[in-house]
Short mmCIF file of C-alpha atoms in Angstrom, two decimals:
data_model
loop_
_atom_site.label_atom_id
_atom_site.label_comp_id
_atom_site.label_asym_id
_atom_site.label_seq_id
_atom_site.Cartn_x
_atom_site.Cartn_y
_atom_site.Cartn_z
CA MET A 1 -11.42 6.12 -2.44
CA PRO A 2 -14.63 6.90 -4.30
CA GLN A 3 -15.57 10.31 -5.63
CA TYR A 4 -18.02 11.53 -3.03
CA SER A 5 -21.05 13.75 -3.53
CA GLU A 6 -20.94 17.35 -2.36
CA LYS A 7 -23.27 16.46 0.49
CA VAL A 8 -20.91 13.81 1.84
CA ILE A 9 -17.99 16.21 1.61
CA ASP A 10 -20.00 18.94 3.32
CA HIS A 11 -21.02 16.69 6.23
CA PHE A 12 -17.48 15.34 6.47
CA ASN A 13 -15.87 18.76 6.54
CA HIS A 14 -18.53 20.36 8.72
CA PRO A 15 -19.94 17.51 10.77
CA ARG A 16 -23.15 18.42 12.62
CA ASN A 17 -23.59 17.47 16.25
CA VAL A 18 -20.25 15.87 17.07
CA GLY A 19 -20.02 15.19 20.77
CA ALA A 20 -21.43 13.19 23.61
CA LEU A 21 -24.46 13.27 25.89
CA ASP A 22 -24.45 11.85 29.40
CA LYS A 23 -25.06 8.17 28.79
CA ASN A 24 -26.26 7.75 32.38
CA ASP A 25 -29.05 10.30 31.95
CA ARG A 26 -32.40 8.47 31.87
CA ASN A 27 -33.57 10.69 29.01
CA VAL A 28 -30.58 9.77 26.85
CA GLY A 29 -30.47 6.77 24.57
CA THR A 30 -27.10 5.55 23.32
CA GLY A 31 -26.51 3.26 20.34
CA ILE A 32 -23.10 1.89 19.46
CA VAL A 33 -22.81 -0.28 16.34
CA GLY A 34 -20.04 -1.64 14.13
CA ALA A 35 -16.64 -3.03 15.08
CA PRO A 36 -13.15 -1.51 15.07
CA GLU A 37 -11.72 -4.48 13.15
CA CYS A 38 -14.27 -3.84 10.39
CA GLY A 39 -13.24 -0.22 10.15
CA ASP A 40 -16.52 1.36 11.32
CA VAL A 41 -17.88 2.19 14.77
CA LEU A 42 -20.83 4.56 15.10
CA LYS A 43 -21.93 5.95 18.43
CA LEU A 44 -25.20 7.85 18.26
CA GLN A 45 -27.03 9.44 21.19
CA ILE A 46 -30.46 11.00 21.50
CA GLN A 47 -31.95 13.15 24.22
CA VAL A 48 -35.72 12.67 24.54
CA ASP A 49 -38.16 14.90 26.38
CA ASP A 50 -41.24 13.78 28.30
CA ASP A 51 -43.43 14.01 25.19
CA GLY A 52 -41.22 11.56 23.38
CA THR A 53 -39.62 14.19 21.17
CA ILE A 54 -35.93 14.09 20.38
CA THR A 55 -34.52 17.41 21.54
CA ASP A 56 -30.85 16.73 20.91
CA ALA A 57 -28.66 14.22 19.07
CA LYS A 58 -24.90 13.71 19.09
CA PHE A 59 -22.51 11.33 17.40
CA LYS A 60 -18.96 10.12 17.39
CA THR A 61 -17.77 7.92 14.54
CA PHE A 62 -14.68 5.91 13.69
CA GLY A 63 -14.87 5.22 10.00
CA CYS A 64 -14.50 6.45 6.47
CA GLY A 65 -15.86 9.71 5.04
CA SER A 66 -19.29 8.31 4.26
CA ALA A 67 -19.66 6.73 7.72
CA ILE A 68 -19.00 10.12 9.29
CA ALA A 69 -21.34 11.86 6.84
CA ALA A 70 -24.13 9.31 7.43
CA SER A 71 -23.82 9.77 11.20
CA SER A 72 -23.86 13.54 10.88
CA LEU A 73 -26.92 13.46 8.64
CA ALA A 74 -28.70 11.06 10.99
CA THR A 75 -28.29 13.40 13.95
CA GLU A 76 -29.61 16.27 11.85
CA TRP A 77 -32.71 14.30 10.90
CA LEU A 78 -33.32 13.04 14.43
CA LYS A 79 -33.60 16.41 16.10
CA GLY A 80 -37.23 17.46 16.53
CA ARG A 81 -38.66 14.08 15.51
CA SER A 82 -40.79 11.93 17.75
CA ILE A 83 -39.37 8.57 18.77
CA ASP A 84 -41.82 6.85 16.42
CA GLN A 85 -40.82 9.03 13.48
CA ALA A 86 -37.17 8.44 14.29
CA GLY A 87 -37.70 4.70 14.12
CA GLU A 88 -38.95 5.08 10.57
CA ILE A 89 -35.71 6.48 9.15
CA LYS A 90 -34.46 4.03 6.56
CA ASN A 91 -30.93 3.44 5.36
CA THR A 92 -32.12 3.87 1.79
CA GLU A 93 -33.17 7.45 2.55
CA ILE A 94 -29.76 8.22 4.02
CA ALA A 95 -28.00 6.60 1.07
CA ARG A 96 -30.16 8.53 -1.38
CA GLU A 97 -29.72 11.87 0.36
CA LEU A 98 -25.93 11.46 0.36
CA SER A 99 -25.78 9.78 -3.08
CA LEU A 100 -23.59 7.07 -1.57
CA PRO A 101 -21.75 4.87 -4.05
CA PRO A 102 -22.68 1.13 -3.90
CA VAL A 103 -19.57 0.15 -1.92
CA LYS A 104 -20.58 2.62 0.80
CA ILE A 105 -24.19 1.54 1.28
CA HIS A 106 -23.18 -0.34 4.45
CA CYS A 107 -22.42 3.04 6.06
CA SER A 108 -26.07 4.03 5.75
CA VAL A 109 -27.10 0.63 7.12
CA LEU A 110 -24.89 1.24 10.14
CA ALA A 111 -26.46 4.67 10.64
CA GLU A 112 -29.95 3.14 10.65
CA ASP A 113 -28.76 0.45 13.06
CA ALA A 114 -27.29 3.11 15.35
CA ILE A 115 -30.59 5.05 15.38
CA LYS A 116 -32.50 1.88 16.25
CA ALA A 117 -29.97 0.95 18.97
CA ALA A 118 -30.22 4.42 20.53
CA ILE A 119 -34.03 4.25 20.54
CA ASP A 120 -33.96 0.76 22.08
CA ASP A 121 -31.56 1.95 24.77
CA TRP A 122 -33.82 4.88 25.61
CA LYS A 123 -36.91 2.63 25.73
CA ARG A 124 -35.14 0.12 27.94
CA LYS A 125 -34.22 2.84 30.41
CA LYS A 126 -37.73 4.22 30.35
CA ASP A 127 -39.31 0.82 30.94
CA SER A 128 -36.95 -0.13 33.75
CA GLY A 129 -37.43 3.25 35.32
CA THR A 130 -33.83 3.54 36.45
CA GLY A 131 -31.36 6.19 35.57
CA ASP A 132 -28.34 4.04 34.91
CA MET B 1 8.19 26.01 -3.24
CA LEU B 2 5.33 23.74 -2.30
CA ARG B 3 3.59 21.87 -5.05
CA ILE B 4 0.03 21.09 -3.98
CA PRO B 5 -1.14 18.38 -3.51
CA VAL B 6 2.09 17.07 -2.00
CA TYR B 7 2.88 13.74 -3.63
CA LEU B 8 4.08 11.12 -1.15
CA ASP B 9 3.09 8.04 -3.11
CA TYR B 10 6.36 7.29 -4.91
CA ASN B 11 6.05 3.58 -4.15
CA ALA B 12 2.94 3.55 -6.35
CA THR B 13 4.61 5.34 -9.21
CA THR B 14 7.04 8.16 -9.93
CA PRO B 15 7.04 10.98 -12.43
CA VAL B 16 9.38 10.55 -15.39
CA ASP B 17 12.56 12.49 -14.68
CA PRO B 18 12.96 15.28 -17.27
CA ARG B 19 16.41 13.89 -18.08
CA VAL B 20 14.82 10.53 -18.80
CA LEU B 21 12.16 12.07 -21.02
CA GLU B 22 14.81 13.96 -22.93
CA ALA B 23 16.67 10.74 -23.67
CA MET B 24 13.48 9.04 -24.84
CA LEU B 25 12.05 11.67 -27.19
CA PRO B 26 14.18 11.04 -30.31
CA TYR B 27 13.15 7.39 -30.24
CA PHE B 28 9.47 8.19 -30.81
CA THR B 29 10.02 10.10 -34.04
CA GLU B 30 13.48 10.35 -35.53
CA HIS B 31 14.86 6.96 -34.46
CA PHE B 32 11.65 4.99 -34.68
CA GLY B 33 13.10 1.79 -36.07
CA ASN B 34 12.34 -1.74 -35.00
CA ALA B 35 15.28 -3.04 -32.98
CA ALA B 36 14.84 -6.39 -34.72
CA SER B 37 15.25 -4.91 -38.24
CA ARG B 38 18.73 -6.00 -39.23
CA SER B 39 18.61 -4.75 -42.81
CA HIS B 40 18.82 -0.97 -42.45
CA SER B 41 20.11 1.88 -40.33
CA TYR B 42 16.74 2.61 -38.70
CA GLY B 43 16.84 -0.83 -37.15
CA TRP B 44 20.53 -0.61 -36.27
CA LYS B 45 20.03 2.71 -34.52
CA ALA B 46 17.20 1.27 -32.42
CA GLU B 47 19.19 -1.85 -31.61
CA GLU B 48 22.15 0.27 -30.58
CA ALA B 49 19.98 2.27 -28.19
CA VAL B 50 18.47 -0.89 -26.73
CA ASP B 51 21.92 -2.39 -26.21
CA ALA B 52 23.12 0.74 -24.41
CA ALA B 53 20.05 0.70 -22.17
CA ARG B 54 20.54 -2.99 -21.46
CA ARG B 55 24.12 -2.27 -20.33
CA ARG B 56 22.96 0.53 -18.02
CA ILE B 57 20.34 -1.66 -16.39
CA ALA B 58 22.86 -4.50 -16.03
CA ASP B 59 25.36 -2.05 -14.48
CA LEU B 60 22.89 -1.08 -11.77
CA LEU B 61 22.65 -4.76 -10.79
CA GLY B 62 26.28 -5.69 -11.39
CA ALA B 63 25.11 -8.10 -14.07
CA THR B 64 26.02 -8.56 -17.74
CA ALA B 65 23.89 -7.03 -20.48
CA GLN B 66 22.96 -10.43 -21.93
CA GLU B 67 21.26 -11.31 -18.64
CA ILE B 68 18.61 -8.57 -18.98
CA ILE B 69 15.29 -9.53 -20.60
CA PHE B 70 12.92 -6.66 -21.34
CA THR B 71 9.28 -7.01 -20.36
CA SER B 72 6.20 -4.79 -20.00
CA GLY B 73 6.77 -4.32 -16.26
CA ALA B 74 7.43 -6.06 -12.99
CA THR B 75 4.15 -7.97 -13.05
CA GLU B 76 5.15 -9.63 -16.30
CA SER B 77 8.68 -10.19 -14.97
CA ASP B 78 7.29 -11.94 -11.88
CA ASN B 79 5.00 -14.08 -14.01
CA LEU B 80 7.80 -15.00 -16.38
CA ALA B 81 10.21 -15.84 -13.56
CA VAL B 82 7.85 -17.93 -11.46
CA LYS B 83 5.95 -19.74 -14.21
CA GLY B 84 9.00 -19.92 -16.45
CA VAL B 85 11.09 -21.67 -13.78
CA ALA B 86 8.21 -23.83 -12.54
CA GLU B 87 7.46 -25.20 -15.98
CA MET B 88 11.07 -25.53 -17.11
CA TYR B 89 12.22 -27.41 -14.01
CA HIS B 90 9.09 -29.46 -13.44
CA ALA B 91 11.06 -32.67 -13.79
CA ASN B 92 13.12 -31.66 -10.72
CA GLY B 93 10.23 -30.94 -8.41
CA ASN B 94 6.99 -29.11 -7.81
CA HIS B 95 7.56 -26.96 -4.75
CA ILE B 96 7.92 -23.16 -4.46
CA ILE B 97 8.74 -21.11 -1.36
CA THR B 98 7.49 -17.55 -1.02
CA CYS B 99 6.28 -15.13 1.65
CA ARG B 100 2.78 -13.98 2.57
CA THR B 101 3.64 -10.32 2.04
CA GLU B 102 4.82 -10.66 -1.56
CA HIS B 103 3.25 -8.56 -4.30
CA LYS B 104 0.10 -10.04 -5.83
CA ALA B 105 2.01 -10.56 -9.07
CA VAL B 106 3.96 -13.28 -7.25
CA LEU B 107 1.23 -14.52 -4.90
CA ASP B 108 -1.45 -14.89 -7.55
CA THR B 109 1.01 -16.53 -9.92
CA CYS B 110 1.83 -19.04 -7.17
CA LYS B 111 -1.88 -19.62 -6.58
CA ALA B 112 -2.37 -20.26 -10.27
CA LEU B 113 0.42 -22.84 -10.15
CA GLU B 114 -1.20 -24.48 -7.13
CA GLN B 115 -4.30 -25.01 -9.29
CA ARG B 116 -2.02 -26.89 -11.66
CA GLY B 117 -0.65 -29.21 -9.00
CA TRP B 118 2.22 -27.20 -7.58
CA ALA B 119 2.87 -27.03 -3.84
CA VAL B 120 3.61 -23.58 -2.45
CA THR B 121 4.87 -22.63 1.01
CA TYR B 122 3.80 -19.12 2.06
CA LEU B 123 6.19 -18.20 4.86
CA PRO B 124 4.74 -16.02 7.64
CA PRO B 125 6.85 -12.91 8.26
CA ASP B 126 7.70 -11.61 11.72
CA ALA B 127 6.02 -8.55 13.24
CA TYR B 128 8.34 -6.32 11.19
CA GLY B 129 7.41 -8.07 7.96
CA ARG B 130 10.65 -10.05 7.58
CA VAL B 131 11.28 -13.71 6.91
CA SER B 132 14.56 -15.22 8.00
CA ALA B 133 16.97 -17.29 5.95
CA ARG B 134 16.45 -20.03 8.51
CA GLN B 135 12.69 -20.08 7.81
CA VAL B 136 13.46 -20.41 4.12
CA GLU B 137 15.98 -23.20 4.70
CA GLU B 138 13.60 -25.15 6.90
CA ALA B 139 10.94 -25.00 4.22
CA ILE B 140 13.18 -26.47 1.50
CA THR B 141 12.40 -30.03 0.48
CA ASP B 142 13.94 -32.21 -2.21
CA ARG B 143 11.01 -31.11 -4.39
CA THR B 144 11.76 -27.37 -4.08
CA VAL B 145 12.72 -25.69 -7.37
CA LEU B 146 12.24 -22.01 -6.59
CA ILE B 147 12.45 -19.52 -3.75
CA THR B 148 10.79 -16.18 -4.53
CA ILE B 149 11.18 -13.44 -1.91
CA MET B 150 10.95 -9.72 -2.63
CA ALA B 151 13.84 -7.41 -1.77
CA ALA B 152 11.77 -4.61 -0.25
CA ASN B 153 8.09 -4.61 0.56
CA ASN B 154 6.03 -2.00 -1.27
CA GLU B 155 3.74 -1.20 1.67
CA THR B 156 6.17 -1.08 4.59
CA GLY B 157 9.57 -0.74 2.92
CA THR B 158 10.85 -3.65 5.05
CA LEU B 159 13.90 -5.37 3.57
CA HIS B 160 14.23 -9.14 3.56
CA PRO B 161 17.67 -10.65 4.28
CA ILE B 162 18.30 -11.33 0.59
CA ARG B 163 22.01 -12.10 0.91
CA GLU B 164 21.39 -14.73 3.63
CA ILE B 165 18.55 -16.27 1.64
CA GLY B 166 20.81 -16.25 -1.43
CA ASP B 167 23.41 -18.22 0.53
CA VAL B 168 20.83 -20.80 1.53
CA ALA B 169 19.53 -21.06 -2.03
CA LYS B 170 23.02 -21.59 -3.42
CA ARG B 171 23.98 -24.12 -0.76
CA ARG B 172 20.80 -26.12 -1.33
CA GLY B 173 20.84 -25.80 -5.10
CA VAL B 174 17.49 -24.04 -5.38
CA LEU B 175 16.88 -21.15 -7.80
CA PHE B 176 16.23 -17.79 -6.13
CA HIS B 177 14.02 -15.08 -7.63
CA SER B 178 13.64 -11.67 -6.01
CA ASP B 179 11.19 -8.96 -6.98
CA ALA B 180 13.38 -5.89 -6.55
CA THR B 181 10.87 -3.41 -7.96
CA GLN B 182 10.99 -1.25 -4.83
CA ALA B 183 14.65 -1.82 -3.97
CA ALA B 184 16.71 -1.52 -7.14
CA GLY B 185 17.91 2.02 -7.68
CA LYS B 186 17.06 2.97 -4.07
CA ILE B 187 19.49 0.77 -2.14
CA PRO B 188 22.54 -1.17 -3.40
CA PHE B 189 21.36 -4.34 -5.11
CA ARG B 190 24.12 -6.42 -6.74
CA VAL B 191 23.24 -9.86 -8.05
CA GLU B 192 26.66 -11.43 -7.37
CA GLU B 193 26.88 -10.23 -3.77
CA LEU B 194 23.30 -11.25 -3.05
CA GLY B 195 23.30 -14.61 -4.81
CA VAL B 196 20.05 -14.08 -6.69
CA ASP B 197 19.30 -15.90 -9.94
CA LEU B 198 16.32 -13.91 -11.22
CA VAL B 199 15.36 -10.32 -10.45
CA SER B 200 12.22 -8.37 -11.44
CA LEU B 201 12.50 -4.67 -12.17
CA SER B 202 10.15 -1.88 -13.18
CA ALA B 203 11.01 1.44 -14.82
CA HIS B 204 8.18 3.58 -13.48
CA LYS B 205 9.18 3.14 -9.85
CA ILE B 206 12.53 4.78 -10.53
CA TYR B 207 11.53 7.82 -12.65
CA GLY B 208 11.29 5.92 -15.91
CA PRO B 209 8.17 5.43 -18.02
CA LYS B 210 5.29 3.06 -17.27
CA GLY B 211 4.95 -0.07 -19.35
CA VAL B 212 8.59 -1.16 -19.26
CA GLY B 213 10.29 -3.62 -16.97
CA ALA B 214 13.00 -6.23 -17.01
CA LEU B 215 13.86 -9.63 -15.71
CA TYR B 216 17.46 -10.42 -14.83
CA VAL B 217 18.12 -14.05 -15.71
CA ARG B 218 21.45 -15.49 -14.54
CA ARG B 219 23.60 -16.96 -17.34
CA ARG B 220 26.43 -18.54 -15.35
CA ASP B 221 26.58 -20.58 -12.13
CA PRO B 222 23.93 -21.63 -12.81
CA ARG B 223 22.60 -20.88 -16.27
CA VAL B 224 18.88 -20.35 -15.64
CA ARG B 225 16.44 -21.47 -18.31
CA LEU B 226 12.82 -20.41 -18.56
CA ALA B 227 9.78 -21.95 -20.21
CA ILE B 228 8.49 -19.44 -22.76
CA GLN B 229 5.41 -17.52 -21.62
CA MET B 230 5.10 -15.28 -24.69
CA HIS B 231 5.56 -17.05 -28.01
CA GLY B 232 6.40 -15.21 -31.18
CA GLY B 233 9.37 -13.80 -33.02
CA GLY B 234 11.97 -15.08 -30.60
CA HIS B 235 13.09 -11.75 -29.20
CA GLU B 236 15.08 -11.47 -25.98
CA ARG B 237 17.02 -14.73 -26.31
CA ASN B 238 13.71 -16.37 -27.13
CA MET B 239 12.57 -15.79 -23.55
CA ARG B 240 10.08 -13.02 -24.35
CA SER B 241 8.83 -12.38 -27.85
CA GLY B 242 7.40 -9.06 -28.94
CA THR B 243 8.75 -5.95 -30.66
CA LEU B 244 10.80 -4.00 -28.17
CA ASN B 245 9.43 -0.75 -26.73
CA VAL B 246 12.51 1.21 -27.78
CA PRO B 247 11.67 4.65 -26.31
CA GLY B 248 10.55 3.03 -23.06
CA ILE B 249 13.67 0.92 -22.87
CA VAL B 250 15.88 3.94 -23.56
CA GLY B 251 14.10 5.77 -20.74
CA PHE B 252 14.48 2.77 -18.44
CA GLY B 253 18.21 2.67 -19.17
CA ARG B 254 18.66 6.37 -18.46
CA ALA B 255 16.56 6.04 -15.29
CA CYS B 256 18.82 3.23 -14.03
CA GLU B 257 21.91 5.24 -14.87
CA LEU B 258 20.64 8.25 -12.90
CA ALA B 259 19.47 6.10 -9.99
CA GLY B 260 22.89 4.48 -9.80
CA GLU B 261 24.75 7.79 -9.91
CA GLU B 262 22.57 9.41 -7.26
CA LEU B 263 21.87 6.35 -5.14
CA GLU B 264 24.08 7.15 -2.17
CA THR B 265 23.26 10.84 -1.78
CA GLU B 266 19.59 10.24 -2.48
CA ALA B 267 19.30 7.38 0.01
CA THR B 268 20.80 9.60 2.72
CA ARG B 269 18.60 12.56 1.80
CA LEU B 270 15.42 10.48 1.74
CA GLY B 271 16.30 8.72 4.99
CA ASP B 272 16.71 12.14 6.65
CA LEU B 273 13.41 13.39 5.24
CA ARG B 274 11.63 10.20 6.31
CA ASP B 275 13.05 10.60 9.83
CA ARG B 276 11.98 14.24 9.86
CA LEU B 277 8.45 13.18 8.95
CA GLU B 278 8.31 10.48 11.63
CA ARG B 279 9.89 12.61 14.34
CA GLY B 280 7.50 15.46 13.58
CA ILE B 281 4.48 13.19 13.78
CA PHE B 282 5.60 11.21 16.84
CA ARG B 283 6.37 14.40 18.73
CA ARG B 284 2.91 15.79 18.09
CA LEU B 285 0.68 12.72 18.26
CA GLU B 286 0.30 9.80 20.64
CA TYR B 287 -0.96 6.34 19.70
CA VAL B 288 0.89 6.10 16.41
CA LYS B 289 2.42 2.79 15.41
CA ARG B 290 5.19 2.31 12.88
CA ASN B 291 4.59 -0.67 10.62
CA GLY B 292 7.71 -2.30 9.29
CA HIS B 293 11.27 -2.72 10.41
CA PRO B 294 12.74 0.28 12.27
CA THR B 295 16.12 0.08 10.48
CA GLU B 296 16.02 -2.65 7.83
CA ARG B 297 13.78 -0.74 5.46
CA LEU B 298 13.84 1.50 2.42
CA PRO B 299 15.00 5.05 3.11
CA GLY B 300 11.90 6.74 1.69
CA THR B 301 9.03 4.65 3.06
CA SER B 302 7.10 5.17 6.28
CA ASN B 303 3.99 3.18 7.09
CA LEU B 304 2.14 4.46 10.15
CA SER B 305 -1.09 3.48 11.89
CA PHE B 306 -2.93 6.32 13.57
CA ALA B 307 -5.00 4.51 16.16
CA TYR B 308 -8.72 5.38 16.55
CA VAL B 309 -9.07 7.00 13.14
CA GLU B 310 -9.74 5.39 9.78
CA GLY B 311 -7.35 5.70 6.86
CA GLU B 312 -9.74 6.90 4.20
CA ALA B 313 -11.06 9.59 6.53
CA ILE B 314 -7.48 10.74 7.09
CA MET B 315 -6.88 11.02 3.36
CA LEU B 316 -10.15 12.88 2.88
CA LYS B 317 -9.31 15.25 5.72
CA VAL B 318 -5.78 16.03 4.56
CA LYS B 319 -6.88 17.40 1.24
CA ASN B 320 -3.55 18.37 -0.22
CA LEU B 321 -1.73 15.12 0.27
CA ALA B 322 -1.40 12.15 -2.09
CA VAL B 323 -0.67 8.99 -0.10
CA SER B 324 -2.17 5.51 0.13
CA SER B 325 -3.79 3.58 2.94
CA GLY B 326 -4.11 -0.03 4.06
CA SER B 327 -7.72 0.64 4.92
CA ALA B 328 -10.34 -1.57 3.29
CA CYS B 329 -12.34 1.52 2.46
CA THR B 330 -9.74 2.52 -0.09
CA SER B 331 -9.99 -0.69 -2.07
CA ALA B 332 -12.63 -2.89 -3.57
CA SER B 333 -12.14 -5.57 -0.94
CA LEU B 334 -13.67 -5.43 2.51
CA GLU B 335 -10.49 -6.36 4.31
CA PRO B 336 -7.56 -4.21 5.37
CA SER B 337 -4.07 -4.66 3.91
CA PHE B 338 -3.08 -8.34 3.71
CA VAL B 339 0.55 -7.30 4.21
CA LEU B 340 -0.10 -5.64 7.57
CA ARG B 341 -2.38 -8.49 8.55
CA ALA B 342 0.33 -11.06 7.78
CA MET B 343 2.62 -9.13 10.13
CA GLY B 344 0.09 -9.67 12.90
CA LEU B 345 -1.21 -6.12 13.00
CA PRO B 346 -4.76 -6.03 14.44
CA ASP B 347 -7.32 -5.18 11.75
CA ASP B 348 -8.40 -1.89 13.34
CA LEU B 349 -4.81 -0.64 13.02
CA GLY B 350 -4.74 -1.89 9.43
CA HIS B 351 -7.73 0.35 8.71
CA SER B 352 -5.84 3.20 10.38
CA SER B 353 -2.67 2.89 8.31
CA ILE B 354 -1.16 5.40 5.93
CA ARG B 355 1.84 4.78 3.69
CA PHE B 356 4.02 7.78 3.07
CA SER B 357 6.53 7.12 0.29
CA LEU B 358 9.01 9.85 -0.49
CA GLY B 359 11.06 10.37 -3.60
CA ARG B 360 13.37 12.42 -5.75
CA PHE B 361 11.24 15.56 -5.80
CA THR B 362 10.23 15.56 -2.12
CA THR B 363 11.50 18.59 -0.19
CA GLU B 364 11.87 19.54 3.44
CA ALA B 365 9.05 22.07 2.96
CA ASP B 366 6.80 19.24 1.73
CA ILE B 367 7.53 17.24 4.86
CA ASP B 368 6.94 20.12 7.26
CA TYR B 369 3.65 20.91 5.55
CA VAL B 370 2.56 17.28 5.70
CA VAL B 371 3.44 16.96 9.39
CA GLU B 372 1.25 19.98 10.19
CA GLN B 373 -1.63 18.84 8.01
CA VAL B 374 -1.60 15.25 9.23
CA THR B 375 -1.36 16.28 12.87
CA ALA B 376 -4.33 18.61 12.52
CA ALA B 377 -6.39 16.00 10.66
CA ILE B 378 -5.71 13.24 13.16
CA THR B 379 -6.48 15.54 16.08
CA ASP B 380 -9.78 16.56 14.48
CA LEU B 381 -10.80 13.02 13.61
CA ARG B 382 -9.91 11.71 17.06
CA GLU B 383 -12.19 14.33 18.57
CA MET B 384 -15.04 12.63 16.76
CA SER B 385 -13.86 9.06 17.35
CA PRO B 386 -15.81 6.98 19.90
CA LEU B 387 -12.78 4.69 20.20
CA TYR B 388 -10.48 7.55 21.16
CA GLU B 389 -13.05 8.69 23.71
CA LEU B 390 -13.14 5.20 25.16
CA ALA B 391 -9.35 4.91 25.23
CA ARG B 392 -9.09 8.16 27.17
CA GLU B 393 -11.85 7.13 29.59
CA THR B 394 -10.39 3.74 30.36
CA GLY B 395 -6.72 4.45 29.77
CA GLU B 396 -5.00 2.79 26.83
CA THR B 397 -4.27 -0.78 27.84
CA ARG B 398 -3.50 -2.53 24.58
CA ASP B 399 -0.23 -4.30 24.12
CA ILE B 400 0.95 -2.14 21.23
CA GLU B 401 4.39 -0.65 20.82
CA TRP B 402 3.50 3.01 20.14
CA ALA B 403 6.14 5.10 18.39
CA LYS B 404 7.95 7.75 20.38
#
């Protein structure tokens, strides 16, 4: 187990935005990435208003301390951003903010993937015009 | 009184028992002689102490003192046993039988021999981590020169049927080495009853110092010979050269003596504490799986998988607990424990595993504290686990034998 930065420990001990949004809501985008057998599964959800602004974000994560911290940080950053700004979040920024050790960089990659998957899900719903 | 953090990692290492330390101290300063110095009293004093320690270690195994070769630890003992036999008996064959859940000191030594033309059979254990004597017998060919199967597994505590394997080895005329690092001093382990020819031991797993170990090498029926792995002054019946670590050896001897004296009461006490830990956890949490044999295992070891949460996160959450995990996130590799994997445990449950190993200084208060802390941590982490959410939504349908 690596020595984690204070920020990782803080997010791990006081995770922001744990929970779930209604995945059937047409304004909610859900991204699930990772695999149980690899030891990481991130589920990230965004709620988007009509202007394309993210009004809420929630996560649930199966994984190590840095996977949980990266998810928590991602939800914090997502809130209040536009969909376009959200799509610009890079794993390197997450890794830098949390001072992740090299062996934990993949956790920040998963967080970026989860953001992208949630955005794609929301866009798909919006384009298809259905609520389910 | 609770000592924080609670140490439940005795299979990794143990503290030196104060009685052991006391025995060692004079041999750092006052009696500092080289045990190989035959010309003065400093040397004689050291040799005397080494001889006494050798007897104590032999006594624990029911062996004779001359059959104990001192080494730097169990890793060296395993190397010496496996390579020493392989090279010495090369004319008789080139085949070794071992198990997939052995310690890396055995597995990597076998792999190194494979590079040099040896054939190795890695027996798959059952779901409890055991191989059977029958599996061993069926793997024997006329080229087999060595069987090497550990007595107790370090991760799960599962015991292999050593006596039955010893019978097979004897009947088929194959040498039998057993790494008893985790077993000796914790459960009865007598070389004559078990029919083992070589046994690896380590001092620091039984409240002795680090950096000392031993290899039991049978002298009669049959007399086992080893190819030298460490050349030099011809110490240890020429099987392992190097000036003896006298204080360490004295400590090792005292540690074996104490382990032998307290073995029965301590095994019962630790078994009760281990059961208290498991009962406490099983009563409070669902979806916990016990890894390892339910009865044929060390008294102080409990390996549990807490489904839907990851091992490193558990250890981070339970701040005041020193344990280890089979999760990949706790090691340099990207894969979960190879031991649990060899037992057929799905990888997600490997990532969710925690090994609790209890020992001499573990108390009931420690266990009760740990049960509370672990229960709270798992409950918290499951609340933020998407897999737990899914399991509750769909109903758990996996074919896993959850502990009750």
